mmCIF file of C-alpha atoms and ligand atoms in Angstrom:
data_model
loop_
_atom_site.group_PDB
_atom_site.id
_atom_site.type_symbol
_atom_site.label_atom_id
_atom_site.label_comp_id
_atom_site.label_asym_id
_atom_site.label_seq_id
_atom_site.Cartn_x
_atom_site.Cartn_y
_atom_site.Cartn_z
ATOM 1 C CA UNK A 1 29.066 206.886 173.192
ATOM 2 C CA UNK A 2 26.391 208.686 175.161
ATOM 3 C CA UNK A 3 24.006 208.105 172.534
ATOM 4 C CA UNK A 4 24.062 204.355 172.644
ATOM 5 C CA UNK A 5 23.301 204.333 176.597
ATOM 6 C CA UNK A 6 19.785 203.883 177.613
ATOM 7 C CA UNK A 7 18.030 206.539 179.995
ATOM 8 C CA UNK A 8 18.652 204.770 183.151
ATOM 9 C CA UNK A 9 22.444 204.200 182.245
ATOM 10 C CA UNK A 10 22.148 207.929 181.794
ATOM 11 C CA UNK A 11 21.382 208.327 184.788
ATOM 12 C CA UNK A 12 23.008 205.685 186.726
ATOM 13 C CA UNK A 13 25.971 207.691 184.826
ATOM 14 C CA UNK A 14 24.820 211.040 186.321
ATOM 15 C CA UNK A 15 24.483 210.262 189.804
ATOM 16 C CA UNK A 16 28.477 209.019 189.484
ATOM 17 C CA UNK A 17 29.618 211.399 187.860
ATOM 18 C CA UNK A 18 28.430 213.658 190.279
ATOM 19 C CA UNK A 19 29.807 211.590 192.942
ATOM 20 C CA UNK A 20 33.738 211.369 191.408
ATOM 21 C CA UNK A 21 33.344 215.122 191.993
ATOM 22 C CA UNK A 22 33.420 214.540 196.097
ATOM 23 C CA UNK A 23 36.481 212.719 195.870
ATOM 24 C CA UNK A 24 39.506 214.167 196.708
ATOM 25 C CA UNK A 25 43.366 213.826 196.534
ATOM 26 C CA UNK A 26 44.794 211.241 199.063
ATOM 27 C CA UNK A 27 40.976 209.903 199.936
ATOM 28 C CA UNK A 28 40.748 206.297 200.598
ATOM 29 C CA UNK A 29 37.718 205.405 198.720
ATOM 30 C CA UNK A 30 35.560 202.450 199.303
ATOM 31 C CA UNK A 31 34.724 201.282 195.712
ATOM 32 C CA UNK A 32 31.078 199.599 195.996
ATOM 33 C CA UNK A 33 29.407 196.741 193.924
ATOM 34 C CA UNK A 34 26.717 196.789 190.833
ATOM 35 C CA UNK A 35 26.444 198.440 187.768
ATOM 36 C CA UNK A 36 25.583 202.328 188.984
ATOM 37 C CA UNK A 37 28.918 201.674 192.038
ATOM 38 C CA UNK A 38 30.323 200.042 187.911
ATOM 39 C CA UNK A 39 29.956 203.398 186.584
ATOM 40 C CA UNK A 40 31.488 205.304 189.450
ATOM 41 C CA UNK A 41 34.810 203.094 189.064
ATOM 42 C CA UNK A 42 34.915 204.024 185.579
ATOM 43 C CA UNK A 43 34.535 207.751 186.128
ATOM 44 C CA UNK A 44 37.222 207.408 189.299
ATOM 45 C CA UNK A 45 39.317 205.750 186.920
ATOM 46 C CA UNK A 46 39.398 208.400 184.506
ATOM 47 C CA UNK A 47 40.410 211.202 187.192
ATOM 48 C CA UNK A 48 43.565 208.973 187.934
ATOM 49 C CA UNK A 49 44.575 208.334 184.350
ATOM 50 C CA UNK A 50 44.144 211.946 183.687
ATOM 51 C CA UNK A 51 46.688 212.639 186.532
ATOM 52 C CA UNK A 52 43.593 215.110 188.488
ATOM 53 C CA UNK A 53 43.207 212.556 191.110
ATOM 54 C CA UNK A 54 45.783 211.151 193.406
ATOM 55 C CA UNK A 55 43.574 207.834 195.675
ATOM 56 C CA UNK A 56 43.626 204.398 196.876
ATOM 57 C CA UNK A 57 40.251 202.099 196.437
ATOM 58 C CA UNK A 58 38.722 199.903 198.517
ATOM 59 C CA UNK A 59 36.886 197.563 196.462
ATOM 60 C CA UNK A 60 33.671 195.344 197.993
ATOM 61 C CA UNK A 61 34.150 192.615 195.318
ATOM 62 C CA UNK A 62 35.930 190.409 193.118
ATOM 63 C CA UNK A 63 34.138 192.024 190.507
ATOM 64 C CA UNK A 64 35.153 195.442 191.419
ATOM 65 C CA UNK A 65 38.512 195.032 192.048
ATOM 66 C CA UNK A 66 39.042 193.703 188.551
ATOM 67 C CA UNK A 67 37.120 196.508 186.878
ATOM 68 C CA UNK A 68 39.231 199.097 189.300
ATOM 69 C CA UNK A 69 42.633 197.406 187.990
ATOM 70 C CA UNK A 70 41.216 197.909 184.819
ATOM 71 C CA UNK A 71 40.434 201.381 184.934
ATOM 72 C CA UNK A 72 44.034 201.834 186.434
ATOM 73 C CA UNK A 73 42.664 202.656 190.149
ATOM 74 C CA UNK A 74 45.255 201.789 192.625
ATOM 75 C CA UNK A 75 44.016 199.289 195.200
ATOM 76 C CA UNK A 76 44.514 198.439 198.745
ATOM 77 C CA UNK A 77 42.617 195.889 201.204
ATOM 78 C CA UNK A 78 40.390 197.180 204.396
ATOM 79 C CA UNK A 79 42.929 196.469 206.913
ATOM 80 C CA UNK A 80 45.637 198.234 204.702
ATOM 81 C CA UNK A 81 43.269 201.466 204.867
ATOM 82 C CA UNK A 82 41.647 200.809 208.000
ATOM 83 C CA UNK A 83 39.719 203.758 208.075
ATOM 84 C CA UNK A 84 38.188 204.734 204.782
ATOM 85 C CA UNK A 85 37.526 208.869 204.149
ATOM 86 C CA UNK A 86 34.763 207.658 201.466
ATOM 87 C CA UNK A 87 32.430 205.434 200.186
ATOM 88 C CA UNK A 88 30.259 205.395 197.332
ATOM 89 C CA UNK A 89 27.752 202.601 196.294
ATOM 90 C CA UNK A 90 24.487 201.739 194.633
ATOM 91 C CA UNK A 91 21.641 200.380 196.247
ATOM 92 C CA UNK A 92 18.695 198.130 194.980
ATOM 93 C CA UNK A 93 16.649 200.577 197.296
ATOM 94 C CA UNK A 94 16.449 203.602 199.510
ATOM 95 C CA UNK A 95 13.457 205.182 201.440
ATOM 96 C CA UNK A 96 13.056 208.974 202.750
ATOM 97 C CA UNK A 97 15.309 208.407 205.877
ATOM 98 C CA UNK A 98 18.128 207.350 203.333
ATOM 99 C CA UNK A 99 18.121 203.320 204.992
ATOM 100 C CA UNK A 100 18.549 200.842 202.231
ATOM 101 C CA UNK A 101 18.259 197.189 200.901
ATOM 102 C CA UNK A 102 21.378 196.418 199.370
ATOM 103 C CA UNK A 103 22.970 193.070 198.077
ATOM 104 C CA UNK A 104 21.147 192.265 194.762
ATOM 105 C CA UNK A 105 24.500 191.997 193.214
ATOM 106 C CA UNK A 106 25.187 189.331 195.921
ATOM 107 C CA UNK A 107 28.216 191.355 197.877
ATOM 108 C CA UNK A 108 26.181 192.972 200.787
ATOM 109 C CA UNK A 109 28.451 191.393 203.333
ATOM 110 C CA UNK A 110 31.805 193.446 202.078
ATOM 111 C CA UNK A 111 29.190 196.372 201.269
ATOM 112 C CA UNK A 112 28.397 196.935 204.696
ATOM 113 C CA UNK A 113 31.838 196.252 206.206
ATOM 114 C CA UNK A 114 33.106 198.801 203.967
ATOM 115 C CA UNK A 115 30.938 201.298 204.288
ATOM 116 C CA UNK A 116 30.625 201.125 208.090
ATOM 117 C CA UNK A 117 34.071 201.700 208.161
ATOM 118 C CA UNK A 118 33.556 204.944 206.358
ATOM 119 C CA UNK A 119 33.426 208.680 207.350
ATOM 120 C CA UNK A 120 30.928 208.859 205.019
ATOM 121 C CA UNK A 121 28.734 206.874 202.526
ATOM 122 C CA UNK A 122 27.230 208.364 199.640
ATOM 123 C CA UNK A 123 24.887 205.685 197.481
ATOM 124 C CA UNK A 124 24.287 206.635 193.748
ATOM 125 C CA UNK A 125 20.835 205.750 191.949
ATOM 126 C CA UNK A 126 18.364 206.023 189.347
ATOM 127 C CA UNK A 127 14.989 207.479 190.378
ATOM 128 C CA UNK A 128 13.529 204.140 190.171
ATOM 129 C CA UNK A 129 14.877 202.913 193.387
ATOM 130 C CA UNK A 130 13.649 205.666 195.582
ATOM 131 C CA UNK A 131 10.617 203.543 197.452
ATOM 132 C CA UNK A 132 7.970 204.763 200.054
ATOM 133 C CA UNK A 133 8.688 201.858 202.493
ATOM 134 C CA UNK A 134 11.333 199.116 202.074
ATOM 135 C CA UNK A 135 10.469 195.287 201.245
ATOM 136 C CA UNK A 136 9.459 195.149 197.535
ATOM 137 C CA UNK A 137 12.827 194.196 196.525
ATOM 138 C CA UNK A 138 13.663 190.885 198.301
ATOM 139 C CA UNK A 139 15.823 191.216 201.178
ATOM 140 C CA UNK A 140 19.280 188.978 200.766
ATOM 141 C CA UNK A 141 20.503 187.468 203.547
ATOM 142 C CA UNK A 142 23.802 185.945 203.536
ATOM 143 C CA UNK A 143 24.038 182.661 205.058
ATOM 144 C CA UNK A 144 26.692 180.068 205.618
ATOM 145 C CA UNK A 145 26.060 177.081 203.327
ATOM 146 C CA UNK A 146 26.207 174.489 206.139
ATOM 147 C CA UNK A 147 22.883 173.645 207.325
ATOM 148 C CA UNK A 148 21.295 176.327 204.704
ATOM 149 C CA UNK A 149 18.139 174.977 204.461
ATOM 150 C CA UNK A 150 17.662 174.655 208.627
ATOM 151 C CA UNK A 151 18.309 178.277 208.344
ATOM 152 C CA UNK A 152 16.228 179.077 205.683
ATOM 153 C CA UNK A 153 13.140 177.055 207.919
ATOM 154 C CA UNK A 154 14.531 179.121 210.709
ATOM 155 C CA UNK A 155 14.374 182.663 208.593
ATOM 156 C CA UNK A 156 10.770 181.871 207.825
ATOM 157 C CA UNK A 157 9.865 180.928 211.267
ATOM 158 C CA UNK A 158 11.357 183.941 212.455
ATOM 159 C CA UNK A 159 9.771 185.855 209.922
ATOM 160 C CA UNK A 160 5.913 185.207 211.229
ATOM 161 C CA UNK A 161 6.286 187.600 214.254
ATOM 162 C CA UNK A 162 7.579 190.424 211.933
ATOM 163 C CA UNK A 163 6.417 193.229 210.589
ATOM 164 C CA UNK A 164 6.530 192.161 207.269
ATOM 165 C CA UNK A 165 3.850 190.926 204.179
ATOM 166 C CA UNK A 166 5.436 188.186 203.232
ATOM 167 C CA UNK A 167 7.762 185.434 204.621
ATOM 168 C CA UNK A 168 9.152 182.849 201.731
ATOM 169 C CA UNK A 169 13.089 182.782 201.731
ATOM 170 C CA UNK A 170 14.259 181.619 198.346
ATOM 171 C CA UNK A 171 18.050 180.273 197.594
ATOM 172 C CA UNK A 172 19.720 182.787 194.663
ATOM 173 C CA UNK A 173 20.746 180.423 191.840
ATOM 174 C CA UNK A 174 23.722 180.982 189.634
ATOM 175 C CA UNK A 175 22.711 178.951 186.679
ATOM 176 C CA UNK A 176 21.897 175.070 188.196
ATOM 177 C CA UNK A 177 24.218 176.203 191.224
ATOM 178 C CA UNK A 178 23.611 177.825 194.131
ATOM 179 C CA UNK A 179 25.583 181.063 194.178
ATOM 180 C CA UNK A 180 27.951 181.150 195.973
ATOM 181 C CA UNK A 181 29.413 184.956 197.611
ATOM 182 C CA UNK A 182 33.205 186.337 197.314
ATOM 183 C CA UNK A 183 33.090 184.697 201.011
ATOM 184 C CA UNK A 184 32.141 181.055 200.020
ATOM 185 C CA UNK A 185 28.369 181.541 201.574
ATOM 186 C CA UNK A 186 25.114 181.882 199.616
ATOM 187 C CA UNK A 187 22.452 184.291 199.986
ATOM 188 C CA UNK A 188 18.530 183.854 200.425
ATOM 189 C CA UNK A 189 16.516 186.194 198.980
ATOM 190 C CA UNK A 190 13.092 187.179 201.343
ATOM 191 C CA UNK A 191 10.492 187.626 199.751
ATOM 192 C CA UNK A 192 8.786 190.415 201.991
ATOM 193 C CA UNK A 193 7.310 192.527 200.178
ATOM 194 C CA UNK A 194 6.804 195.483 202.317
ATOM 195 C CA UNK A 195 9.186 195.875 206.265
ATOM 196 C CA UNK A 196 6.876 197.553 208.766
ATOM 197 C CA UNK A 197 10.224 198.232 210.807
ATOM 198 C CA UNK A 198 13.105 197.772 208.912
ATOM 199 C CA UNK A 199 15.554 198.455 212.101
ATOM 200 C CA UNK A 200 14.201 195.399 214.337
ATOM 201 C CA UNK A 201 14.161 193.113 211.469
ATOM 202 C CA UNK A 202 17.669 193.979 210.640
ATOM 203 C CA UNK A 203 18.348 193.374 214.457
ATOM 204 C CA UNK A 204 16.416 190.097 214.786
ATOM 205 C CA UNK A 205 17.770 188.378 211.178
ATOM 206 C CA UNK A 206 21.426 188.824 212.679
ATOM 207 C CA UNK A 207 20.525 186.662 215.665
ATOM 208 C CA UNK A 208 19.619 183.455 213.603
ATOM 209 C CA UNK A 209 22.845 181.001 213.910
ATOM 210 C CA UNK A 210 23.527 180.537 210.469
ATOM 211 C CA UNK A 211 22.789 184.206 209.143
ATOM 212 C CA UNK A 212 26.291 186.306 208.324
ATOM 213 C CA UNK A 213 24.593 189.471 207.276
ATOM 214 C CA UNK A 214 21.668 191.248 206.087
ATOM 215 C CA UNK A 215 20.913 193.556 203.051
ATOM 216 C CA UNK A 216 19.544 196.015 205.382
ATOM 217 C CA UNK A 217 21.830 199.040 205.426
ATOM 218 C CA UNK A 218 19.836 201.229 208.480
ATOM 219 C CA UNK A 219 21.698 205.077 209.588
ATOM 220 C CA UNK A 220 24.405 204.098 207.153
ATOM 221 C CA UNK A 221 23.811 206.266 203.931
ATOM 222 C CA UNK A 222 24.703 209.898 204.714
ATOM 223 C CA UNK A 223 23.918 211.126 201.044
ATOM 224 C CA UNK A 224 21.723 209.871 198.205
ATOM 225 C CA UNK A 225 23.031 211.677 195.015
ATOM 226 C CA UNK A 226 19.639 211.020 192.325
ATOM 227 C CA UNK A 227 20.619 210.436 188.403
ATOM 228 C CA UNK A 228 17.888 211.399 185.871
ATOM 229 C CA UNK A 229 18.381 210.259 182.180
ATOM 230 C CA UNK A 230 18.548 213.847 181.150
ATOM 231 C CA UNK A 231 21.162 215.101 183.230
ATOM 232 C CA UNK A 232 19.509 216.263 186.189
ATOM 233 C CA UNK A 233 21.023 215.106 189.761
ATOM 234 C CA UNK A 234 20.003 215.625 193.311
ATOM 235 C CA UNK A 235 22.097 215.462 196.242
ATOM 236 C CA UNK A 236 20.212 214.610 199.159
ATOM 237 C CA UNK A 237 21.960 214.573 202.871
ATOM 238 C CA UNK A 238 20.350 213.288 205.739
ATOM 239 C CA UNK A 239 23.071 215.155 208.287
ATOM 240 C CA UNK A 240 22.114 218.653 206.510
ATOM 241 C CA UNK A 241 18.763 217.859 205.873
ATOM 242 C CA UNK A 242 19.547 219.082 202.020
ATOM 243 C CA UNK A 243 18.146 218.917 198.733
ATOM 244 C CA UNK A 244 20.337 220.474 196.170
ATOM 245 C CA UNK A 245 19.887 219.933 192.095
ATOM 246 C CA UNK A 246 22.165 220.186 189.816
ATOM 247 C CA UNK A 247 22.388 219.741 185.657
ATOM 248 C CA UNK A 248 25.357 217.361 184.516
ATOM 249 C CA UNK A 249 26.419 217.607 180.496
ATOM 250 C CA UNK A 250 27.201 214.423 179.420
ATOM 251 C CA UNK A 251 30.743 214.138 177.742
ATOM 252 C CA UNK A 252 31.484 211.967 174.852
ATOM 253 C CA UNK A 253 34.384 210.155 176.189
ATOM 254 C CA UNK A 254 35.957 206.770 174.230
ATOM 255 C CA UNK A 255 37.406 205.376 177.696
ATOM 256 C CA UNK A 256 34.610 205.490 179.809
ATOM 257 C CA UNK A 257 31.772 204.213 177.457
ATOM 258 C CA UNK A 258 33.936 202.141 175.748
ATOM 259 C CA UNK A 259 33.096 199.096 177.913
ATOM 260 C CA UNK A 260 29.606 198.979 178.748
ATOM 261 C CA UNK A 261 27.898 197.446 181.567
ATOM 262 C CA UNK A 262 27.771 194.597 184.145
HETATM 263 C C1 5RP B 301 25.389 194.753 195.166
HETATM 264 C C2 5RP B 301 24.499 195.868 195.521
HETATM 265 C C3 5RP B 301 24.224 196.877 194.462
HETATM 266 O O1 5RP B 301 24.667 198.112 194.890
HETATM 267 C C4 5RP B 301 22.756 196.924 194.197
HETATM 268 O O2 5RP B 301 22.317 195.616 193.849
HETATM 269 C C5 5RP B 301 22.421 197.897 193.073
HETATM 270 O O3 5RP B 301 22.948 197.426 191.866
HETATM 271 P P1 5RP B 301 22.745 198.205 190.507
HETATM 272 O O4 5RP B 301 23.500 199.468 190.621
HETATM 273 O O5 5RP B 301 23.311 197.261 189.462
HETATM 274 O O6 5RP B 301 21.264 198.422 190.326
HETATM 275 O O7 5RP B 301 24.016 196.004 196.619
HETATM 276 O O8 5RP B 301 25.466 193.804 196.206
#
């Protein structure tokens, strides 16, 4: 029940709900990753049990997909839908021009496929990830495991003539293991702690032989819809140049907070 979430599931909850509500019959919706993208599904999912809500998902993860079978979302792959009309995700942070750092849940590389191949990407969040300049949360960086740690050297090399505070690339763990992504590769996380300019960076990481991807996400995000634990929400577009608020009740429904959490 509502009562038993904490204020920034509340809000997480907000921003998707608000989201579900710019989805629309026959939309092919690009399902992201995480627990705010988690809520989304869930709300999604209750549209098409419901019967409102006739879509196909695109989910960015193992993880996803399985919650979106759950939740009785019916799935198809990227080059089923080719062209998505929709995607909405959560972010581990988002400055004024709407660019983003995304892959803390490890599944930036399908993120960022997905949503590229979207008319439009909305990202959900709490207030909490709103940031004046980009770099505070590490930066993943997928990476094929063969020769890892030559790239990792490489990274950090690279990393001295950037725009950057910091420059220490760290392997993400998964218990004793290094994790390892839906696509077999692992991720370093970069410690940077603030990215003077977040577009080169994202340019010049993608050039290192070894490097898949970057969590950068730059002109990507169209809309930033804003949670707040007491039901508030803000919809900001970077096309319109908009800020509208809203008030969202919360709704005690059995399904969706059945099953909480990531
Ligand atoms: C996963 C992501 C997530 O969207 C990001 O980490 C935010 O997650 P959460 O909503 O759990 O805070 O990029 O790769």
């Amino acid at each position: 029940m509502t009562s038993e979430l904490s204020p920034i599931d509340q809000a997480k909850f907000i921003a998707a709900k608000r989201a579900a509500d710019m989805v629309e019959d026959g939309m092919r919706v690009g399902l992201g990753t995480g627990s705010t993208a988690a809520w989304f599904v869930r709300c999604l999912g209750e549209l098409v049990r419901s019967g409102d809500l006739e879509i196909h998902g695109v989910p960015t993860s193992q993880r996803t997909a399985a919650l979106a079978r759950d939740v009785g979302i019916p799935l198809m792959s990227l080059d089923e839908a080719r062209w998505l009309d929709l995607t909405v995700d959560g972010a581990d942070e988002f400055d004024r021009d709407l660019n983003l750092i995304k892959g803390g849940g490890g599944a930036l590389l399908q993120e960022k496929i997905v949503a590229t191949a979207s008319d439009r990407v909305v990202i959900i969040a709490d207030k909490a990830k709103e940031v004046e300049t980009l770099g505070a949360f590490p930066l993943p960086l997928e990476v094929i495991p063969f020769g890892w740690q030559t790239t990792q050297a490489l990274v950090e090399e690279t990393l001295v003539a950037m725009n950057v505070m910091g420059r220490k690339a760290t392997l993400r763990m998964n218990g004793d293991a290094a994790w390892v992504t839906d696509e077999g590769n692992h991720i370093l996380d970069l410690h940077l702690h603030r990215i003077g300019n977040a577009r080169q960076l994202a340019l010049v990481l993608n050039q290192i032989p070894g490097v898949v991807e970057n969590g950068l996400f730059i002109d990507i995000c169209d809309t930033v819809i804003v949670g707040f634990g007491d039901g508030k929400v803000e919809v900001r577009d970077i096309d319109q140049g908009t800020i509208e608020t809203g008030h969202i009740e919360f709704e005690e429904s059995e399904n969706l907070f059945r099953d909480l959490g990531e």
